[in-house]
Amino acid sequence: MTTPPTPMDTVTLERRVSAPPEAVFGFLDDRETWLSWMGADGTFCFEPGGSYRTRVSGENIAAGRFITVAPHRRIVFSWGWESGPLRVPPGSSTIEITLAPTPDGTTLRLIHSGLPSSDACEAHAEYWQHYVDRLATRAEGGDPGPDTWLRDGPESEWSNPSEG
């Protein structure tokens, strides 16, 4: 069986986590635990229709609304940047995170769709790899250490304001 190609406006990331879905989801529906793997500060209302606004890295502020919150299985929210170098307006893209139990933990699948360009896809692929790795480390009981992106943002071309 072949996997269908990812649409040009979509980033897909799959990661095995050595923790049960309940432990992983605990980092997706609580402000303090969310900020332990991504972001410096923010406000969150973790219910369908609830909004969030968070300073993710440097002066980059993400905002959107939660669409679906299915404990221990799935969370869907709109995404975009209020400020920062990428032109992805708040609410203009969607992130779906699903958690599937496995014999040794969880398979986390993140799909970020509705991105406006291949440059935005490349930037968000790097972004989500960084933060999903941090999430997995936290869910597995580890400490990912200080997030160096909080101060400076990622060291890549996605920091270039001319990129879309």
Short mmCIF file of C-alpha atoms in Angstrom, two decimals:
data_model
loop_
_atom_site.label_atom_id
_atom_site.label_comp_id
_atom_site.label_asym_id
_atom_site.label_seq_id
_atom_site.Cartn_x
_atom_site.Cartn_y
_atom_site.Cartn_z
CA MET A 1 0.00 0.00 0.00
CA THR A 2 1.33 3.43 -0.86
CA THR A 3 0.84 6.58 1.11
CA PRO A 4 -0.84 9.36 -0.86
CA PRO A 5 1.41 12.33 -1.49
CA THR A 6 1.21 15.21 0.96
CA PRO A 7 -0.55 18.23 -0.55
CA MET A 8 1.74 21.15 -1.35
CA ASP A 9 0.22 23.24 1.47
CA THR A 10 0.69 20.59 4.17
CA VAL A 11 3.35 19.44 6.62
CA THR A 12 3.00 15.92 8.05
CA LEU A 13 5.13 14.62 10.88
CA GLU A 14 4.93 11.27 12.65
CA ARG A 15 6.81 10.51 15.86
CA ARG A 16 6.86 7.53 18.20
CA VAL A 17 6.72 8.50 21.85
CA SER A 18 7.62 6.11 24.67
CA ALA A 19 4.66 7.19 26.80
CA PRO A 20 0.94 6.34 26.72
CA PRO A 21 -1.49 8.66 24.88
CA GLU A 22 -2.84 9.95 28.21
CA ALA A 23 0.63 11.20 29.18
CA VAL A 24 1.24 12.80 25.77
CA PHE A 25 -2.19 14.46 25.72
CA GLY A 26 -1.47 15.95 29.14
CA PHE A 27 1.00 18.25 27.37
CA LEU A 28 -1.66 19.40 24.89
CA ASP A 29 -4.51 20.51 27.12
CA ASP A 30 -2.92 22.42 30.00
CA ARG A 31 -1.22 25.83 29.86
CA GLU A 32 1.73 25.04 32.13
CA THR A 33 2.56 21.70 30.54
CA TRP A 34 2.12 23.15 27.02
CA LEU A 35 4.58 25.94 27.83
CA SER A 36 7.06 23.36 29.16
CA TRP A 37 7.75 22.22 25.59
CA MET A 38 6.67 25.17 23.40
CA GLY A 39 6.43 28.84 24.16
CA ALA A 40 7.36 31.36 26.78
CA ASP A 41 3.94 32.60 27.80
CA GLY A 42 0.39 32.66 26.58
CA THR A 43 -3.30 32.32 27.22
CA PHE A 44 -5.20 29.16 26.31
CA CYS A 45 -8.84 28.05 26.49
CA PHE A 46 -8.60 24.32 25.74
CA GLU A 47 -12.16 23.69 24.54
CA PRO A 48 -13.82 23.70 21.12
CA GLY A 49 -14.13 27.35 20.06
CA GLY A 50 -11.66 28.45 22.74
CA SER A 51 -8.85 30.74 21.68
CA TYR A 52 -5.15 30.76 22.36
CA ARG A 53 -2.38 33.29 21.93
CA THR A 54 1.22 32.43 22.75
CA ARG A 55 4.69 33.87 22.30
CA VAL A 56 6.39 30.85 20.78
CA SER A 57 9.91 32.04 20.02
CA GLY A 58 11.67 35.38 20.06
CA GLU A 59 8.89 37.85 19.34
CA ASN A 60 6.87 35.40 17.23
CA ILE A 61 3.28 35.25 18.48
CA ALA A 62 0.94 32.47 17.33
CA ALA A 63 -2.83 32.63 17.71
CA GLY A 64 -5.89 30.64 16.76
CA ARG A 65 -8.83 28.65 18.07
CA PHE A 66 -9.30 25.10 19.23
CA ILE A 67 -11.66 23.21 16.94
CA THR A 68 -11.68 19.68 18.40
CA VAL A 69 -10.45 18.48 21.78
CA ALA A 70 -10.90 14.71 22.16
CA PRO A 71 -8.95 13.76 25.30
CA HIS A 72 -6.11 11.28 24.82
CA ARG A 73 -6.84 10.91 21.09
CA ARG A 74 -6.97 14.11 19.06
CA ILE A 75 -6.69 17.88 19.13
CA VAL A 76 -7.34 20.22 16.20
CA PHE A 77 -6.70 23.96 16.20
CA SER A 78 -6.33 26.81 13.77
CA TRP A 79 -2.90 28.42 13.54
CA GLY A 80 -1.20 31.56 12.36
CA TRP A 81 1.26 34.26 13.33
CA GLU A 82 0.22 37.65 14.72
CA SER A 83 3.82 38.74 14.49
CA GLY A 84 7.03 37.31 13.19
CA PRO A 85 8.59 36.79 9.80
CA LEU A 86 6.15 34.30 8.28
CA ARG A 87 3.03 35.59 6.57
CA VAL A 88 0.54 33.04 7.89
CA PRO A 89 -2.35 35.03 9.41
CA PRO A 90 -3.97 33.72 12.62
CA GLY A 91 -6.60 31.13 11.83
CA SER A 92 -5.50 30.65 8.22
CA SER A 93 -4.05 27.15 8.69
CA THR A 94 -5.05 24.09 10.70
CA ILE A 95 -3.11 21.69 12.89
CA GLU A 96 -4.41 18.23 13.71
CA ILE A 97 -2.55 16.09 16.23
CA THR A 98 -3.69 12.50 16.64
CA LEU A 99 -2.41 10.03 19.22
CA ALA A 100 -2.59 6.29 18.59
CA PRO A 101 -1.64 3.77 21.27
CA THR A 102 1.12 1.30 20.42
CA PRO A 103 2.57 -1.58 22.45
CA ASP A 104 5.49 0.64 23.51
CA GLY A 105 3.72 4.01 23.83
CA THR A 106 2.12 6.32 21.28
CA THR A 107 2.35 7.28 17.65
CA LEU A 108 1.89 11.03 17.39
CA ARG A 109 0.87 12.29 13.96
CA LEU A 110 0.81 16.02 13.27
CA ILE A 111 -0.73 17.43 10.10
CA HIS A 112 -0.41 21.17 9.48
CA SER A 113 -2.53 22.12 6.46
CA GLY A 114 -3.47 25.32 4.69
CA LEU A 115 0.01 26.83 4.56
CA PRO A 116 0.39 29.51 1.86
CA SER A 117 3.65 28.48 0.17
CA SER A 118 6.39 25.89 -0.10
CA ASP A 119 8.63 28.24 1.92
CA ALA A 120 6.05 28.28 4.72
CA CYS A 121 5.84 24.47 4.56
CA GLU A 122 9.62 24.12 4.83
CA ALA A 123 9.76 26.55 7.75
CA HIS A 124 6.92 24.87 9.62
CA ALA A 125 8.37 21.39 8.99
CA GLU A 126 11.55 22.52 10.76
CA TYR A 127 9.52 24.26 13.44
CA TRP A 128 7.31 21.25 14.19
CA GLN A 129 10.23 18.81 14.19
CA HIS A 130 11.91 20.94 16.85
CA TYR A 131 8.81 21.24 19.02
CA VAL A 132 7.49 17.69 18.61
CA ASP A 133 10.91 16.42 19.72
CA ARG A 134 10.64 18.65 22.81
CA LEU A 135 7.08 17.41 23.46
CA ALA A 136 8.18 13.77 23.19
CA THR A 137 11.06 14.33 25.60
CA ARG A 138 8.69 15.91 28.15
CA ALA A 139 6.03 13.20 27.75
CA GLU A 140 8.70 10.52 28.25
CA GLY A 141 9.66 12.14 31.56
CA GLY A 142 12.77 13.94 30.32
CA ASP A 143 13.84 17.54 30.30
CA PRO A 144 14.52 18.99 26.84
CA GLY A 145 16.48 21.83 28.46
CA PRO A 146 16.04 25.51 27.72
CA ASP A 147 14.53 26.25 24.34
CA THR A 148 17.18 28.26 22.52
CA TRP A 149 14.52 29.39 20.02
CA LEU A 150 12.77 31.39 22.77
CA ARG A 151 15.49 33.99 22.66
CA ASP A 152 16.43 34.12 19.00
CA GLY A 153 13.98 32.07 16.97
CA PRO A 154 15.14 29.18 14.80
CA GLU A 155 18.47 29.39 13.03
CA SER A 156 17.15 28.93 9.52
CA GLU A 157 15.84 30.75 6.53
CA TRP A 158 12.37 30.90 8.12
CA SER A 159 13.69 33.81 10.14
CA ASN A 160 14.01 35.78 6.89
CA PRO A 161 11.12 38.27 6.66
CA SER A 162 11.21 38.15 2.86
CA GLU A 163 10.13 34.49 2.85
CA GLY A 164 6.40 33.74 2.60
#
